[in-house]
Coordinates of C-alpha atoms and ligand atoms in Angstrom, one line a residue:
M278 CA 14.2 26.8 -16.2
K279 CA 12.4 25.3 -13.3
Y280 CA 11.2 21.7 -13.7
K281 CA 8.1 20.2 -12.2
A282 CA 7.2 16.6 -11.4
I283 CA 5.2 14.8 -14.1
R284 CA 1.4 15.3 -13.7
G285 CA -0.1 12.6 -11.5
M286 CA 3.3 11.6 -10.1
E287 CA 3.9 13.2 -6.8
D288 CA 6.9 13.8 -4.6
I289 CA 6.5 12.4 -1.1
L290 CA 8.1 15.2 1.0
P291 CA 10.0 14.8 4.3
E292 CA 7.1 16.4 6.2
D293 CA 4.8 13.5 5.0
I294 CA 7.2 10.6 5.1
G295 CA 6.4 9.7 8.7
N296 CA 3.0 8.4 7.7
W297 CA 4.4 6.3 4.9
Q298 CA 7.2 4.8 7.0
W299 CA 4.7 4.0 9.8
I300 CA 2.3 2.3 7.4
E301 CA 5.0 0.3 5.8
K302 CA 6.4 -0.7 9.2
T303 CA 3.0 -1.8 10.5
A304 CA 2.2 -3.7 7.3
R305 CA 5.5 -5.5 7.4
E306 CA 5.1 -6.5 11.0
I307 CA 1.6 -7.9 10.4
L308 CA 2.4 -9.6 7.2
E309 CA 5.4 -11.3 8.6
S310 CA 3.4 -12.5 11.6
Y311 CA 1.2 -14.3 9.1
G312 CA 4.2 -15.9 7.4
Y313 CA 4.5 -13.7 4.3
A314 CA 7.9 -13.0 2.9
E315 CA 8.8 -9.8 1.0
I316 CA 9.5 -9.9 -2.7
R317 CA 10.8 -7.0 -4.8
T318 CA 10.3 -7.3 -8.6
P319 CA 11.4 -4.8 -11.3
I320 CA 9.3 -1.8 -12.1
L321 CA 9.7 -2.5 -15.8
E322 CA 8.4 -5.7 -17.3
D323 CA 7.7 -7.3 -20.6
A324 CA 4.3 -5.7 -21.5
S325 CA 2.8 -8.9 -22.6
I326 CA 2.7 -10.3 -19.0
F327 CA 0.0 -7.6 -18.2
T328 CA -1.8 -7.9 -21.5
R329 CA -2.2 -11.7 -21.0
S330 CA -3.2 -11.6 -17.4
I331 CA -5.2 -8.4 -16.8
G332 CA -6.8 -8.8 -20.3
E333 CA -6.3 -7.2 -23.7
E334 CA -9.6 -5.4 -23.6
T335 CA -9.5 -4.1 -20.1
D336 CA -9.2 -0.3 -19.3
I337 CA -5.9 -0.9 -17.6
V338 CA -4.3 -2.4 -20.7
T339 CA -6.0 -0.4 -23.4
K340 CA -6.0 3.0 -21.8
E341 CA -3.9 3.2 -18.7
M342 CA -0.7 1.1 -19.1
Y343 CA 2.5 3.0 -19.8
A344 CA 3.8 0.7 -22.6
F345 CA 6.6 1.6 -25.0
K346 CA 9.2 0.0 -27.2
D347 CA 12.9 0.3 -26.1
K348 CA 15.8 0.8 -28.4
K349 CA 15.8 -2.9 -29.3
E350 CA 12.1 -2.8 -30.2
R351 CA 11.1 -4.8 -27.1
K352 CA 7.7 -3.9 -25.8
L353 CA 8.0 -3.0 -22.2
A354 CA 5.6 -1.6 -19.6
L355 CA 5.8 0.2 -16.3
R356 CA 4.0 -2.2 -14.0
P357 CA 0.3 -1.1 -13.5
E358 CA -0.1 -3.7 -10.7
G359 CA 1.8 -6.3 -8.8
T360 CA 0.1 -9.6 -9.3
A361 CA 1.3 -10.4 -12.8
P362 CA 5.0 -9.7 -12.0
I363 CA 4.8 -11.8 -8.8
V364 CA 3.3 -14.7 -10.7
R365 CA 6.1 -14.3 -13.4
A366 CA 8.7 -14.4 -10.6
Y367 CA 7.0 -17.3 -8.8
V368 CA 7.2 -19.4 -12.0
E369 CA 10.6 -18.1 -13.1
H370 CA 12.3 -19.0 -9.8
S371 CA 10.1 -22.1 -9.0
L372 CA 9.1 -20.5 -5.7
D373 CA 6.6 -23.3 -5.2
N374 CA 9.7 -25.4 -4.2
M375 CA 10.8 -22.9 -1.6
P376 CA 9.6 -23.0 2.0
F377 CA 8.8 -19.2 1.9
G378 CA 7.4 -19.2 -1.6
N379 CA 3.8 -19.7 -0.8
K380 CA 3.0 -16.3 0.8
L381 CA 4.6 -13.3 -0.7
Y382 CA 4.1 -9.5 -0.2
Y383 CA 5.3 -6.4 -1.9
I384 CA 5.3 -2.7 -1.3
G385 CA 6.1 -0.3 -4.1
P386 CA 5.0 2.1 -6.9
M387 CA 2.6 1.2 -9.7
F388 CA 1.8 3.2 -12.8
R389 CA -1.5 3.9 -14.6
S390 CA -2.1 6.8 -16.9
E391 CA -5.5 7.7 -15.5
R392 CA -6.9 11.3 -15.1
P393 CA -5.4 12.5 -11.9
Q394 CA -7.7 13.5 -9.0
K395 CA -7.9 13.1 -5.3
G396 CA -6.9 9.5 -4.5
R397 CA -6.0 8.8 -8.1
Q398 CA -2.5 9.2 -9.3
R399 CA -0.5 8.1 -12.3
Q400 CA 2.2 6.8 -10.0
F401 CA 0.7 5.3 -6.8
H402 CA 1.8 2.8 -4.3
Q403 CA 0.5 -0.5 -3.3
I404 CA 1.0 -2.9 -0.4
G405 CA 0.1 -6.3 -1.9
V406 CA 0.0 -9.9 -0.9
E407 CA -0.2 -13.1 -3.0
A408 CA -0.8 -16.5 -1.3
F409 CA -0.1 -19.5 -3.6
G410 CA -0.7 -23.2 -3.3
S411 CA -4.2 -23.6 -2.1
N412 CA -7.6 -23.9 -3.7
S413 CA -9.3 -24.0 -0.3
P414 CA -11.7 -21.2 0.8
H415 CA -9.8 -21.2 4.1
A416 CA -6.9 -19.6 2.2
D417 CA -9.3 -16.8 1.1
A418 CA -10.6 -16.5 4.6
E419 CA -7.1 -16.2 6.1
V420 CA -6.2 -13.5 3.5
I421 CA -9.3 -11.5 4.3
M422 CA -8.7 -12.0 8.0
Q423 CA -5.2 -10.7 7.6
L424 CA -6.4 -7.8 5.6
D425 CA -9.0 -6.9 8.2
N426 CA -6.3 -7.2 10.9
M427 CA -4.0 -4.9 9.0
L428 CA -6.7 -2.2 8.4
K429 CA -7.6 -2.2 12.1
S430 CA -3.9 -2.0 13.2
L431 CA -3.5 1.0 10.8
G432 CA -6.2 2.7 12.8
L433 CA -8.9 2.5 10.0
R434 CA -12.5 2.2 11.0
N435 CA -15.8 2.4 9.1
Y436 CA -14.6 0.5 6.0
T437 CA -16.7 -2.0 4.2
I438 CA -15.6 -5.4 2.8
D439 CA -17.7 -6.2 -0.3
L440 CA -17.6 -9.8 -1.3
N441 CA -18.7 -11.8 -4.4
S442 CA -17.7 -14.8 -6.4
L443 CA -17.3 -14.9 -10.2
G444 CA -16.9 -18.7 -10.2
C445 CA -14.4 -20.7 -12.2
R446 CA -13.5 -20.0 -15.8
K447 CA -16.4 -22.2 -17.1
D448 CA -18.8 -20.4 -14.8
K449 CA -17.6 -17.0 -16.0
I450 CA -18.1 -17.9 -19.6
K451 CA -21.6 -19.3 -18.8
F452 CA -22.5 -16.1 -16.9
A453 CA -21.1 -13.8 -19.7
D454 CA -23.5 -15.6 -22.2
E455 CA -26.5 -15.1 -19.9
L456 CA -25.7 -11.5 -19.5
K457 CA -25.3 -11.1 -23.3
S458 CA -28.8 -12.6 -23.8
Y459 CA -30.2 -10.3 -21.1
L460 CA -28.7 -7.2 -22.7
K461 CA -29.5 -8.2 -26.3
D462 CA -32.4 -5.9 -26.8
K463 CA -31.3 -3.3 -24.1
Q464 CA -27.8 -2.5 -25.3
N465 CA -28.7 0.8 -27.0
R466 CA -29.8 2.2 -23.6
L467 CA -26.4 1.7 -22.1
C468 CA -23.7 4.5 -21.8
D469 CA -21.2 4.7 -24.6
D470 CA -18.5 3.0 -22.6
C471 CA -20.7 0.1 -21.8
K472 CA -21.8 -0.3 -25.4
V473 CA -18.1 -1.1 -26.0
R474 CA -17.8 -3.2 -22.9
V475 CA -20.7 -5.5 -24.0
K476 CA -18.5 -6.5 -27.0
K477 CA -15.1 -6.6 -25.3
N478 CA -15.5 -7.2 -21.6
I479 CA -19.1 -7.7 -20.8
L480 CA -18.8 -8.4 -17.0
R481 CA -17.6 -4.8 -16.5
V482 CA -21.0 -3.5 -17.5
L483 CA -22.2 -4.7 -14.1
D484 CA -20.2 -2.3 -12.1
C485 CA -20.8 0.8 -14.2
K486 CA -21.7 3.7 -11.9
K487 CA -23.8 5.6 -14.5
D488 CA -27.5 5.8 -13.7
V489 CA -28.6 4.7 -17.2
C490 CA -26.7 1.5 -16.9
I491 CA -27.8 0.9 -13.3
Q492 CA -31.4 1.1 -14.5
V493 CA -30.8 -1.2 -17.4
L494 CA -29.1 -3.8 -15.2
K495 CA -31.7 -3.7 -12.4
N496 CA -33.0 -7.2 -13.4
A497 CA -29.8 -8.6 -14.8
P498 CA -29.0 -12.2 -14.0
N499 CA -27.0 -12.7 -10.7
V500 CA -23.5 -14.1 -11.1
L501 CA -24.0 -16.2 -8.0
S502 CA -26.7 -18.2 -9.7
S503 CA -24.3 -19.3 -12.4
L504 CA -21.8 -20.9 -10.0
C505 CA -21.1 -24.6 -10.4
D506 CA -21.5 -26.8 -7.2
S507 CA -17.9 -26.7 -6.3
C508 CA -17.6 -22.9 -6.6
K509 CA -20.9 -22.4 -4.7
N510 CA -19.6 -24.7 -1.9
S511 CA -16.4 -22.8 -1.6
Y512 CA -18.2 -19.5 -1.5
E513 CA -20.6 -20.6 1.2
K514 CA -17.7 -22.0 3.2
L515 CA -15.8 -18.7 2.9
K516 CA -18.8 -16.7 4.1
A517 CA -19.4 -19.1 7.0
C518 CA -15.8 -18.9 8.0
L519 CA -15.7 -15.1 7.9
S520 CA -18.9 -14.9 9.9
S521 CA -17.5 -17.3 12.6
L522 CA -14.4 -15.1 12.8
G523 CA -16.6 -12.0 13.3
I524 CA -15.4 -10.3 10.2
D525 CA -18.1 -8.1 8.7
F526 CA -18.6 -8.3 5.0
K527 CA -21.4 -7.3 2.6
E528 CA -22.3 -9.5 -0.4
K529 CA -22.3 -7.4 -3.5
K530 CA -23.6 -9.2 -6.5
N531 CA -22.4 -6.7 -9.1
L532 CA -18.8 -6.7 -7.9
V533 CA -16.8 -8.0 -10.8
R534 CA -13.4 -6.2 -10.7
G535 CA -11.5 -4.7 -13.7
L536 CA -8.9 -7.4 -14.2
D537 CA -9.6 -10.5 -16.2
Y538 CA -7.5 -13.0 -14.2
Y539 CA -10.0 -13.3 -11.3
T540 CA -11.9 -16.5 -10.8
G541 CA -13.9 -17.4 -7.7
T542 CA -13.8 -15.0 -4.8
V543 CA -13.5 -11.3 -5.4
F544 CA -13.5 -8.5 -2.8
E545 CA -13.1 -4.8 -2.4
I546 CA -12.6 -2.5 0.6
T547 CA -14.3 0.8 0.4
H548 CA -14.2 3.9 2.7
A549 CA -16.7 6.7 2.6
S550 CA -14.0 9.4 3.1
L551 CA -12.6 8.8 -0.4
G552 CA -15.5 10.0 -2.5
S553 CA -15.7 8.6 -6.0
Q554 CA -12.3 6.8 -5.7
D555 CA -13.6 4.9 -2.7
A556 CA -11.7 1.6 -3.0
I557 CA -8.8 1.5 -0.6
G558 CA -8.0 -2.0 -1.7
A559 CA -9.2 -5.0 -3.6
G560 CA -8.4 -8.6 -4.4
G561 CA -9.5 -12.1 -5.1
R562 CA -8.7 -15.5 -6.4
Y563 CA -6.8 -16.2 -9.7
D564 CA -6.6 -19.9 -9.9
D565 CA -5.6 -20.1 -13.6
L566 CA -2.8 -17.6 -13.7
V567 CA 0.2 -19.6 -12.5
K568 CA -0.6 -22.3 -15.0
D569 CA -1.2 -19.8 -17.8
F570 CA 2.3 -18.4 -17.1
G571 CA 3.8 -21.9 -17.6
G572 CA 3.9 -22.9 -13.9
I573 CA 2.2 -25.6 -11.9
D574 CA -1.5 -25.9 -11.6
T575 CA -2.1 -24.1 -8.3
G576 CA -4.7 -21.9 -6.7
A577 CA -3.8 -18.4 -5.6
V578 CA -5.4 -15.5 -3.8
G579 CA -4.3 -12.0 -2.9
Y580 CA -5.1 -8.3 -2.6
A581 CA -3.5 -4.9 -2.9
L582 CA -4.1 -1.8 -0.8
G583 CA -3.6 1.7 -2.3
M584 CA -1.3 3.5 0.1
E585 CA -2.3 7.1 -0.9
R586 CA -5.9 6.1 -0.3
I587 CA -5.1 4.7 3.1
I588 CA -3.4 8.0 4.0
I589 CA -6.5 9.9 2.9
A590 CA -8.8 7.6 4.9
L591 CA -6.7 7.9 8.0
G592 CA -7.0 11.7 7.9
K593 CA -4.2 14.2 8.2
K594 CA -2.7 13.1 11.6
E595 CA 1.1 13.4 11.5
I596 CA 3.2 10.7 13.0
S597 CA 6.4 11.7 14.7
V598 CA 8.4 8.5 14.5
K599 CA 11.4 9.6 16.4
K600 CA 12.3 12.1 19.1
V601 CA 15.0 14.6 18.1
L602 CA 17.9 15.8 20.1
Y603 CA 19.9 18.8 18.8
L604 CA 23.5 19.2 19.9
A605 CA 24.5 22.8 19.7
T606 CA 28.2 23.6 19.7
L607 CA 30.4 26.7 20.0
G608 CA 33.9 26.6 18.5
D609 CA 36.0 24.1 16.6
K610 CA 37.0 22.1 19.7
A611 CA 33.4 21.7 20.8
K612 CA 32.4 20.7 17.3
V613 CA 34.7 17.8 17.2
E614 CA 33.9 16.8 20.8
G615 CA 30.2 17.2 19.9
F616 CA 30.6 14.8 16.9
R617 CA 32.1 12.3 19.4
I618 CA 29.3 12.6 21.9
A619 CA 26.6 12.6 19.2
G620 CA 28.1 9.3 17.8
K621 CA 28.0 7.7 21.3
I622 CA 24.4 8.8 21.8
R623 CA 23.3 7.4 18.4
S624 CA 24.9 4.0 19.1
A625 CA 23.4 3.9 22.6
I626 CA 19.9 5.2 21.8
P627 CA 19.3 4.4 18.1
H628 CA 15.7 5.4 18.1
L629 CA 16.7 9.0 19.0
T630 CA 17.6 11.3 16.1
V631 CA 20.7 13.3 17.0
M632 CA 21.4 16.4 14.9
T633 CA 24.5 18.6 15.0
D634 CA 25.5 21.9 13.4
I635 CA 27.4 21.6 10.2
K636 CA 26.9 25.2 9.0
E637 CA 29.1 27.0 11.6
A638 CA 25.9 28.8 12.7
S639 CA 25.8 31.0 15.8
L640 CA 24.4 29.5 19.0
K641 CA 21.2 31.6 18.6
S642 CA 20.6 30.3 15.1
Q643 CA 21.3 26.7 16.2
L644 CA 18.7 27.0 18.9
R645 CA 16.2 28.5 16.5
F646 CA 16.9 25.6 14.1
A647 CA 16.5 23.1 16.9
D648 CA 13.1 24.6 17.7
K649 CA 12.0 24.5 14.1
S650 CA 13.1 20.9 13.6
G651 CA 10.9 19.8 16.6
A652 CA 13.8 18.9 18.9
K653 CA 12.6 17.9 22.3
F654 CA 16.1 18.4 23.8
V655 CA 19.2 20.5 23.1
L656 CA 22.7 19.7 24.4
I657 CA 24.9 22.8 24.5
L658 CA 28.6 22.4 24.4
G659 CA 31.4 25.1 24.3
D660 CA 35.0 25.4 25.5
N661 CA 33.8 26.3 29.0
E662 CA 31.7 23.1 29.3
I663 CA 34.5 20.9 27.8
S664 CA 37.0 22.2 30.4
K665 CA 34.5 21.4 33.2
G666 CA 33.7 18.0 31.6
I667 CA 30.0 18.8 31.4
V668 CA 27.3 19.6 28.8
I669 CA 24.1 21.6 29.3
L670 CA 20.9 19.7 28.7
R671 CA 17.9 21.9 27.8
D672 CA 14.3 20.6 27.7
M673 CA 12.7 22.5 24.9
S674 CA 9.2 22.2 26.2
S675 CA 9.8 23.5 29.7
Q676 CA 12.9 25.6 28.7
K677 CA 14.6 24.3 31.9
Q678 CA 18.2 23.4 31.7
I679 CA 20.6 21.3 33.8
E680 CA 24.3 20.5 33.7
V681 CA 25.2 16.9 33.1
S682 CA 28.6 15.3 33.1
I683 CA 29.7 14.3 29.6
E684 CA 30.1 10.7 30.7
G685 CA 26.7 10.6 32.3
V686 CA 24.8 12.2 29.4
I687 CA 23.5 8.9 27.9
E688 CA 22.1 7.8 31.3
E689 CA 20.4 11.1 31.7
L690 CA 18.8 11.0 28.3
R691 CA 17.5 7.6 28.8
K692 CA 15.2 9.0 31.6
Y693 CA 13.5 11.1 28.9
V694 CA 13.6 8.7 26.0
P695 CA 12.4 5.2 27.1
K696 CA 13.9 2.2 25.3
D697 CA 11.1 1.7 22.8
E698 CA 10.1 5.3 22.2
G699 CA 10.7 4.8 18.4
R700 CA 7.9 2.2 18.2
R701 CA 4.9 4.4 18.5
T702 CA 1.3 3.9 17.5
R703 CA -0.6 6.4 15.4
D704 CA -2.0 8.0 18.4
G705 CA 1.4 8.5 19.9
K706 CA 0.7 5.8 22.6
D707 CA 3.2 3.0 23.1
Ligands
HAM1878 P1 -6.7 -2.9 -8.2 O1 -8.1 -2.9 -7.8 O2 -6.5 -2.6 -9.6 O3 -6.2 -4.4 -7.9 O4 -5.9 -2.0 -7.3 C1 -5.8 -2.2 -5.9 C2 -5.9 -0.8 -5.2 O5 -4.8 0.0 -5.7 C3 -7.1 -0.1 -5.4 O6 -8.2 -0.5 -4.6 C4 -6.7 1.3 -5.1 O7 -6.7 1.5 -3.7 C5 -5.3 1.4 -5.5 N1 -5.2 2.1 -6.8 C6 -5.4 1.6 -8.1 N2 -5.3 2.5 -9.0 C7 -4.9 3.6 -8.4 C8 -4.6 5.0 -8.8 N3 -4.6 5.3 -10.1 N4 -4.3 5.9 -7.8 C9 -4.2 5.5 -6.5 N5 -4.5 4.3 -6.1 C10 -4.9 3.4 -7.0 C11 -4.9 -4.8 -8.2 O8 -4.0 -4.0 -8.5 C12 -4.7 -6.3 -8.0 N6 -3.3 -6.6 -8.4 C13 -4.9 -6.7 -6.6 C14 -4.7 -8.1 -6.3 C15 -3.6 -8.7 -5.8 N7 -5.5 -9.1 -6.6 C16 -5.0 -10.2 -6.3 N8 -3.8 -10.0 -5.8

């Protein structure tokens, strides 16, 4: 019996892992340069943290969340997103008292039982950030600036930052009422999903992509006209700040987001290469959530990027993170001496991958394997070389080989593998 991975949950194979590692490394470097500290929370949580925060009537909770009862009848869920668990941890560990607790980031798998298609999996991965402790629009601006900085460093171009504000909780209620009155005599023209949304989660009607609904909503009230003075001021300040920083954004009045916890600023990053699943990331403010989870009354803003979607948007360029050296050996004595030499090279040049034969393969097969594994260099060592105190260094691209003394091999390799060779950009440039 041959098993397969569960539908919508994909293996990330060694041939693709370079992209993932490079994105994670780049993200970590940038996030840490902005003062974010990493947090890792469990994949399994009490299901109610998601029901309460994302919203009981949202698609994520009603249709997509993997929720189940364990043997003790506790209702658990595989996390569909990262914000609720981070807020749970922030309150549980009083992170507001910690010097590093204000800005947190996470990288890891999330789970939603959606219909799989390109850019939409049931297990997918997010890089997310949550910045706590400020109600100021400057916090939103810094988060968006950091996001823009990260997308550019990842080599992404031609993305769009859509921006909107939903206002505070009071504004949202006021706007939902206005929308309800507007739709009162038009509801029967909406799609079936939106007919349900009107009753359960009316704001979501606004971002329905179906033509019938777009037509009905053509003259719908604008959420921005329902903002109170304070929310309006914050939103204007944010836009002015982003413009001064030269960050391009597009105001999108029907951007509402599918999670109930948002208040104030919301944003979404889209990229044309993704087709219908075009959001590579999204986020916004959630000023009530920490308090709702029993914590202090504090503002918070964050976002999450979908890693699979970033990879699609970047295109299929492979990233070779490390150069490979293959040490081919002949005979037992050379094998042991080879292990010793390989160990010394690994300690001296850690960004070089050093592979040795462990299958007792012939020299010919070892060279074939070296070629297949993309080795740039091969060291050849047999009894003859050991007795002379040398090793043969073959450059695989030019096929030229030279004899190098065993003691001088590290110095020789350094000529070909500069110190920082492991830190490569996507284009392969240092
Ligand atoms: P979200 O919009 O639900 O927001 O997800 C963020 C990103 O995760 C999406 O833009 C998309 O790139 C990716 N994503 C979502 N579902 C899938 C899927 N089924 N397959 C592949 N990628 C997917 C959140 O999750 C919020 N927690 C973001 C946030 C953080 N807001 C404030 N802080």
